[in-house]
Amino acid sequence: MAHTELDLRERRTIEDMLNAKVPVSKIAAEIGRHRSTIYREIKRNYFTDEELPYLNGYYGMNAQKYASDRRARRRKLIRLDGLRAHVIAQLKIGWTPEQIAGRLDFDGQPIRVSHETIYAYVYSREGQSEQLARHLTSRRKKRQPRYARRARGQVFPPDRSIHQRPDFVKTRETFGEWEGDLMIFERSQGTMNVASLVERKTRFAVLFRNNDRSSTQFINKLMDVMEPLPQPARRSITFDRGFEFRAWRKLKSGIGTESWFCDPQAPWQKGSVENLNKRARRYLPRDTQLAALSNRNMKAICDRLNGTPRKCLGWRTPTEAFR
C-alpha cells in the first residue's frame, strides 16, 4: 500500500476523540490507521504554550499547519531547480549531506536546507529514481531511522561486561589478552583516526590507521591485523563502549577472539591502552597529518614504543617480553 499522510479530516477526528478520552487504539481503528501512526502524530504535532499551559493539547488545525510547514521545507529540493542541481552535483563528488548543507552560504546559494532535508530527498521517490544514495558513504538503499538506534545495553550486553571477564585476564596471568581504543585527532583530519592495541601481559603495542570511524571498517581492519597471530596470541580484546566497536561480534566468528567492555564512562578500566595512547601522543600529536602517514611510518612508531624498556617488565622491552 502506498504511503499517505494524515489529512485534516483525520486530524480533526483525532482531536475530537482525544477530547472524549477515547483510547489511541480505538482512534486508530476508527480512522483505519496503525496505533503507532496516531501516537507519532500526537507527539509530533502536540501544541504547547509555556505561558498558558492550560492550552496545551492536540488541535487538528494546528497539527495540519505543522505538517504542511514540514512538508514545504522537505520539498524545497523539488521546487527549486538551482538548489537541487547544486546539491546533486556536490553529492556526486563525494560530499556528505552535512557538508553540503554547511557550505550553502559559502557557495552562494540564497536558500538554506538542512542535512536532514537532503537525506530525505536522497531517499525520496525522486532521489531514488536518480540513484543518489549510491553517492553516500553508507550507500544504504533505505534511510536508517533517525531515532531507531539501539540502546548501548543491547549493543554491549551485560554478559560481555568487564565484570564478567575471567580473573586471569585481570591479573595478567595469560598471554594473548589485549586492550583496544581509537586515538582521535583534530577535526581538520575528518574521520581519520589511529587504532591502538596493547597486549596486557607484555605491553606489546600495535598501531594502525583508519580512514573513518565506521565500526565495520574498523573491525575488518582489526581482524586483518590480528589474524596472522596464532590463536593463543589473540584470545580477547577489551574495549570501551564507543559505537566504533559495535560490530564486535564479528571478532568471535571471524578470528575466534572474545570481546569485553568497560563500564560506561570508565576508561581507567582499560588502563594499559590508555597509557599506550599517552606514550604514542609523543609521536602522534593531535595535529598530525594522518593522510601523510605511511605504513612504514606507523611501523617505525610501533617499533620505537616496543623497543623502549619498561619498569613493569623488569626493564625488558615489550618486544623482548612478547617473544
Coordinates of C-alpha atoms in Angstrom, one line a residue:
M1 CA 0.0 0.0 0.0
A2 CA 1.3 3.5 -0.9
H3 CA 2.2 5.7 2.0
T4 CA -0.4 8.5 2.5
E5 CA -0.1 11.2 5.1
L6 CA -2.9 12.1 7.5
D7 CA -5.3 14.8 6.2
L8 CA -7.2 17.5 8.0
R9 CA -10.4 15.4 8.4
E10 CA -8.4 12.6 10.1
R11 CA -6.6 15.1 12.4
R12 CA -9.9 16.6 13.4
T13 CA -11.2 13.2 14.2
I14 CA -8.2 12.5 16.4
E15 CA -8.7 15.8 18.2
D16 CA -12.4 15.1 18.9
M17 CA -11.8 11.5 20.1
L18 CA -8.9 12.6 22.3
N19 CA -11.1 15.2 23.9
A20 CA -13.7 12.4 24.5
K21 CA -10.9 10.4 26.3
V22 CA -11.1 7.6 23.7
P23 CA -8.0 5.3 23.8
V24 CA -5.5 5.6 21.0
S25 CA -6.1 2.1 19.8
K26 CA -9.7 2.8 19.2
I27 CA -8.9 6.1 17.4
A28 CA -6.6 4.2 15.1
A29 CA -9.3 1.6 14.4
E30 CA -11.8 4.3 13.7
I31 CA -9.7 6.1 11.0
G32 CA -8.1 3.0 9.7
R33 CA -4.5 3.7 10.8
H34 CA -2.0 1.8 12.9
R35 CA -1.9 3.0 16.5
S36 CA 1.8 3.8 16.2
T37 CA 0.9 6.3 13.5
I38 CA -1.5 8.0 15.9
Y39 CA 1.0 8.1 18.8
R40 CA 3.6 9.6 16.4
E41 CA 1.1 12.2 15.1
I42 CA 0.2 13.3 18.6
K43 CA 3.8 13.5 19.7
R44 CA 5.0 15.5 16.6
N45 CA 2.1 17.9 16.4
Y46 CA 1.2 18.5 20.0
F47 CA 0.7 22.2 20.8
T48 CA 2.4 23.6 23.9
D49 CA 2.4 27.1 25.3
E50 CA 4.8 27.8 28.2
E51 CA 2.9 31.0 29.3
L52 CA -0.6 29.4 29.1
P53 CA 0.0 25.7 29.8
Y54 CA -3.8 25.1 30.2
L55 CA -4.0 25.5 26.4
N56 CA -1.6 22.6 25.8
G57 CA -3.1 19.8 23.7
Y58 CA -3.6 18.3 20.3
Y59 CA -5.6 20.5 17.8
G60 CA -6.4 19.3 14.3
M61 CA -5.9 22.7 12.6
N62 CA -2.6 23.3 14.3
A63 CA -1.4 19.8 13.5
Q64 CA -2.3 20.3 9.9
K65 CA -0.3 23.5 9.7
Y66 CA 2.8 22.0 11.5
A67 CA 2.7 19.1 9.0
S68 CA 2.3 21.4 6.0
D69 CA 5.2 23.5 7.1
R70 CA 7.5 20.5 7.5
R71 CA 6.4 19.2 4.1
A72 CA 7.1 22.6 2.5
R73 CA 10.7 22.5 3.9
R74 CA 11.2 19.0 2.7
R75 CA 10.0 19.8 -0.8
K76 CA 12.5 22.6 -1.3
L77 CA 14.7 20.4 -3.3
I78 CA 11.9 19.5 -5.6
R79 CA 10.6 23.1 -6.1
L80 CA 13.9 24.8 -6.5
D81 CA 15.8 23.6 -9.6
G82 CA 19.0 25.5 -8.9
L83 CA 19.3 24.4 -5.4
R84 CA 18.6 20.8 -6.3
A85 CA 21.2 20.8 -9.1
H86 CA 23.8 22.2 -6.7
V87 CA 23.1 19.5 -4.1
I88 CA 23.2 16.7 -6.6
A89 CA 26.4 17.9 -8.1
Q90 CA 28.1 18.0 -4.6
L91 CA 26.7 14.6 -3.7
K92 CA 28.3 13.2 -6.9
I93 CA 31.8 14.5 -6.0
G94 CA 31.5 12.7 -2.6
W95 CA 30.4 15.4 -0.2
T96 CA 28.1 14.3 2.7
P97 CA 24.7 16.0 3.2
E98 CA 26.1 17.7 6.3
Q99 CA 29.0 19.2 4.4
I100 CA 26.7 20.3 1.6
A101 CA 24.2 22.0 4.0
G102 CA 27.1 23.7 5.9
R103 CA 28.6 25.1 2.7
L104 CA 25.5 26.6 1.1
D105 CA 26.2 30.1 2.2
F106 CA 29.9 29.9 1.0
D107 CA 28.7 28.5 -2.3
G108 CA 26.4 31.5 -2.9
Q109 CA 23.1 29.6 -2.6
P110 CA 20.4 32.0 -1.4
I111 CA 18.2 29.2 0.1
R112 CA 19.3 27.1 3.0
V113 CA 18.3 23.5 3.7
S114 CA 19.4 21.2 6.5
H115 CA 21.3 17.9 6.0
E116 CA 18.1 16.1 7.1
T117 CA 16.3 17.7 4.2
I118 CA 19.0 16.5 1.8
Y119 CA 18.8 12.9 3.2
A120 CA 15.0 13.0 2.9
Y121 CA 15.3 14.0 -0.8
V122 CA 18.0 11.4 -1.5
Y123 CA 15.7 8.6 -0.2
S124 CA 12.5 10.1 -1.7
R125 CA 10.9 8.7 -4.9
E126 CA 12.7 11.4 -6.9
G127 CA 16.1 10.8 -5.3
Q128 CA 15.8 7.1 -5.7
S129 CA 15.0 7.5 -9.4
E130 CA 18.4 9.2 -9.8
Q131 CA 20.1 6.6 -7.6
L132 CA 21.5 9.4 -5.4
A133 CA 22.0 7.0 -2.4
R134 CA 24.9 5.3 -4.1
H135 CA 26.9 8.6 -3.7
L136 CA 26.6 8.5 0.1
T137 CA 29.3 7.0 2.3
S138 CA 26.9 4.3 3.7
R139 CA 25.3 3.5 0.4
R140 CA 22.1 2.2 2.1
K141 CA 19.1 1.6 -0.1
K142 CA 16.9 2.8 2.7
R143 CA 17.4 5.5 5.3
Q144 CA 18.2 4.2 8.7
P145 CA 15.5 5.7 11.0
R146 CA 16.9 8.7 12.8
Y147 CA 15.8 7.7 16.3
A148 CA 16.0 3.9 15.8
R149 CA 19.4 3.4 17.2
R150 CA 19.7 0.5 19.6
A151 CA 20.4 1.2 23.3
R152 CA 24.0 0.6 24.2
G153 CA 22.9 -2.1 26.6
Q154 CA 21.7 -4.1 23.6
V155 CA 24.8 -3.4 21.6
F156 CA 27.1 -4.3 24.5
P157 CA 25.2 -6.9 26.5
P158 CA 25.7 -7.5 30.2
D159 CA 27.4 -10.8 29.7
R160 CA 30.2 -9.0 27.8
S161 CA 30.9 -6.6 30.8
I162 CA 34.4 -6.4 32.1
H163 CA 33.0 -7.7 35.4
Q164 CA 32.3 -11.0 33.6
R165 CA 35.8 -11.2 32.3
P166 CA 37.8 -14.1 33.8
D167 CA 40.1 -13.2 36.7
F168 CA 43.2 -14.5 34.9
V169 CA 42.8 -11.6 32.4
K170 CA 42.7 -9.0 35.1
T171 CA 45.8 -10.5 36.8
R172 CA 47.7 -10.7 33.5
E173 CA 48.5 -14.4 34.0
T174 CA 47.9 -15.4 30.4
F175 CA 49.3 -14.1 27.2
G176 CA 47.0 -13.0 24.3
E177 CA 44.6 -10.7 26.2
W178 CA 44.5 -7.3 24.5
E179 CA 43.0 -3.8 25.1
G180 CA 41.9 -1.6 22.2
D181 CA 41.0 2.0 21.6
L182 CA 40.9 4.7 19.0
M183 CA 43.1 7.8 19.0
I184 CA 41.2 10.8 17.7
F185 CA 42.8 13.8 16.1
E186 CA 41.9 17.4 15.2
R187 CA 38.6 18.0 13.3
S188 CA 40.5 19.1 10.2
Q189 CA 41.6 15.4 9.8
G190 CA 37.9 14.5 9.3
T191 CA 37.0 10.9 10.4
M192 CA 40.6 9.6 10.1
N193 CA 42.0 8.1 13.3
V194 CA 44.6 5.6 14.6
A195 CA 43.6 2.4 16.3
S196 CA 45.7 1.4 19.3
L197 CA 46.1 -2.2 20.7
V198 CA 48.2 -3.4 23.6
E199 CA 48.8 -6.9 24.9
R200 CA 48.2 -6.7 28.6
K201 CA 50.9 -9.1 29.8
T202 CA 53.8 -7.9 27.6
R203 CA 52.6 -4.3 26.9
F204 CA 53.3 -5.0 23.2
A205 CA 51.7 -2.3 21.1
V206 CA 50.1 -2.3 17.6
L207 CA 49.0 0.9 15.9
F208 CA 47.2 1.2 12.5
R209 CA 45.5 4.0 10.7
N210 CA 41.7 4.0 9.9
N211 CA 40.2 6.3 7.2
D212 CA 36.9 6.6 9.1
R213 CA 35.2 5.6 12.3
S214 CA 32.8 3.0 10.8
S215 CA 32.6 0.0 13.1
T216 CA 32.5 -2.5 10.3
Q217 CA 35.6 -1.0 8.6
F218 CA 37.4 -0.9 11.9
I219 CA 36.6 -4.5 12.9
N220 CA 37.6 -5.7 9.4
K221 CA 40.9 -3.9 9.6
L222 CA 41.5 -5.2 13.1
M223 CA 40.9 -8.8 12.0
D224 CA 43.4 -8.3 9.1
V225 CA 46.0 -7.1 11.6
M226 CA 45.4 -9.8 14.3
E227 CA 44.7 -12.8 12.1
P228 CA 48.4 -13.6 11.3
L229 CA 49.0 -14.2 15.1
P230 CA 48.4 -17.7 16.4
Q231 CA 45.1 -18.2 18.2
P232 CA 46.7 -18.2 21.7
A233 CA 48.1 -14.7 21.0
R234 CA 44.7 -13.2 20.3
R235 CA 42.3 -14.6 23.0
S236 CA 40.4 -11.5 23.8
I237 CA 40.2 -7.7 23.5
T238 CA 38.8 -5.2 26.0
F239 CA 37.2 -2.1 24.6
D240 CA 35.2 0.9 25.9
R241 CA 31.6 1.3 24.8
G242 CA 32.2 3.6 21.9
F243 CA 30.0 2.9 18.9
E244 CA 33.1 2.3 16.8
F245 CA 33.2 -1.1 18.5
R246 CA 29.6 -2.1 18.0
A247 CA 30.5 -4.7 15.3
W248 CA 32.5 -6.7 17.9
R249 CA 30.5 -9.9 17.3
K250 CA 32.5 -10.4 14.0
L251 CA 35.7 -10.9 16.0
K252 CA 34.5 -14.2 17.6
S253 CA 33.2 -15.6 14.3
G254 CA 36.0 -14.2 12.2
I255 CA 39.2 -14.9 14.2
G256 CA 38.0 -16.6 17.4
T257 CA 38.7 -13.5 19.7
E258 CA 36.4 -12.7 22.6
S259 CA 35.3 -9.1 23.4
W260 CA 34.9 -7.5 26.7
F261 CA 33.6 -3.9 27.5
C262 CA 34.3 -1.4 30.2
D263 CA 31.6 0.3 32.2
P264 CA 30.2 3.5 30.7
Q265 CA 32.5 6.5 31.2
A266 CA 35.2 4.3 32.8
P267 CA 38.3 4.5 30.6
W268 CA 40.6 3.7 33.5
Q269 CA 39.3 0.1 33.4
K270 CA 41.4 -0.4 30.3
G271 CA 44.4 1.4 31.7
S272 CA 47.1 -0.3 29.6
V273 CA 45.8 1.1 26.3
E274 CA 45.2 4.5 27.9
N275 CA 48.8 4.5 28.9
L276 CA 49.9 3.5 25.4
N277 CA 47.9 6.3 23.9
K278 CA 49.7 8.8 26.1
R279 CA 53.1 7.4 25.1
A280 CA 52.0 7.4 21.4
R281 CA 50.9 11.0 21.5
R282 CA 54.6 11.9 21.7
Y283 CA 54.9 10.8 18.1
L284 CA 51.2 11.3 17.1
P285 CA 50.1 14.7 18.4
R286 CA 46.5 15.8 17.7
D287 CA 47.6 17.9 14.7
T288 CA 49.3 15.0 13.0
Q289 CA 48.6 14.9 9.2
L290 CA 47.3 11.4 9.2
A291 CA 46.9 11.3 5.4
A292 CA 50.7 11.6 5.1
L293 CA 51.4 8.7 7.4
S294 CA 52.6 5.6 5.6
N295 CA 52.5 2.1 6.9
R296 CA 56.3 2.4 7.2
N297 CA 55.8 5.4 9.5
M298 CA 53.3 3.6 11.7
K299 CA 55.6 0.6 12.0
A300 CA 58.5 2.8 13.0
I301 CA 56.4 4.3 15.8
C302 CA 55.4 0.9 17.0
D303 CA 59.0 -0.3 16.9
R304 CA 60.1 2.6 19.0
L305 CA 57.3 2.0 21.5
N306 CA 58.0 -1.7 21.7
G307 CA 61.8 -1.2 21.9
T308 CA 61.6 1.0 25.0
P309 CA 62.4 -0.7 28.4
R310 CA 59.5 -0.8 30.8
K311 CA 59.8 -0.9 34.6
C312 CA 56.7 -3.1 34.9
L313 CA 58.6 -5.7 32.7
G314 CA 61.7 -5.7 34.8
W315 CA 63.3 -3.3 32.4
R316 CA 62.7 -5.6 29.4
T317 CA 61.2 -4.1 26.3
P318 CA 57.8 -5.2 25.1
T319 CA 59.4 -6.8 22.1
E320 CA 61.6 -8.9 24.3
A321 CA 58.6 -9.9 26.5
F322 CA 56.5 -10.7 23.5
R323 CA 58.9 -13.3 22.1

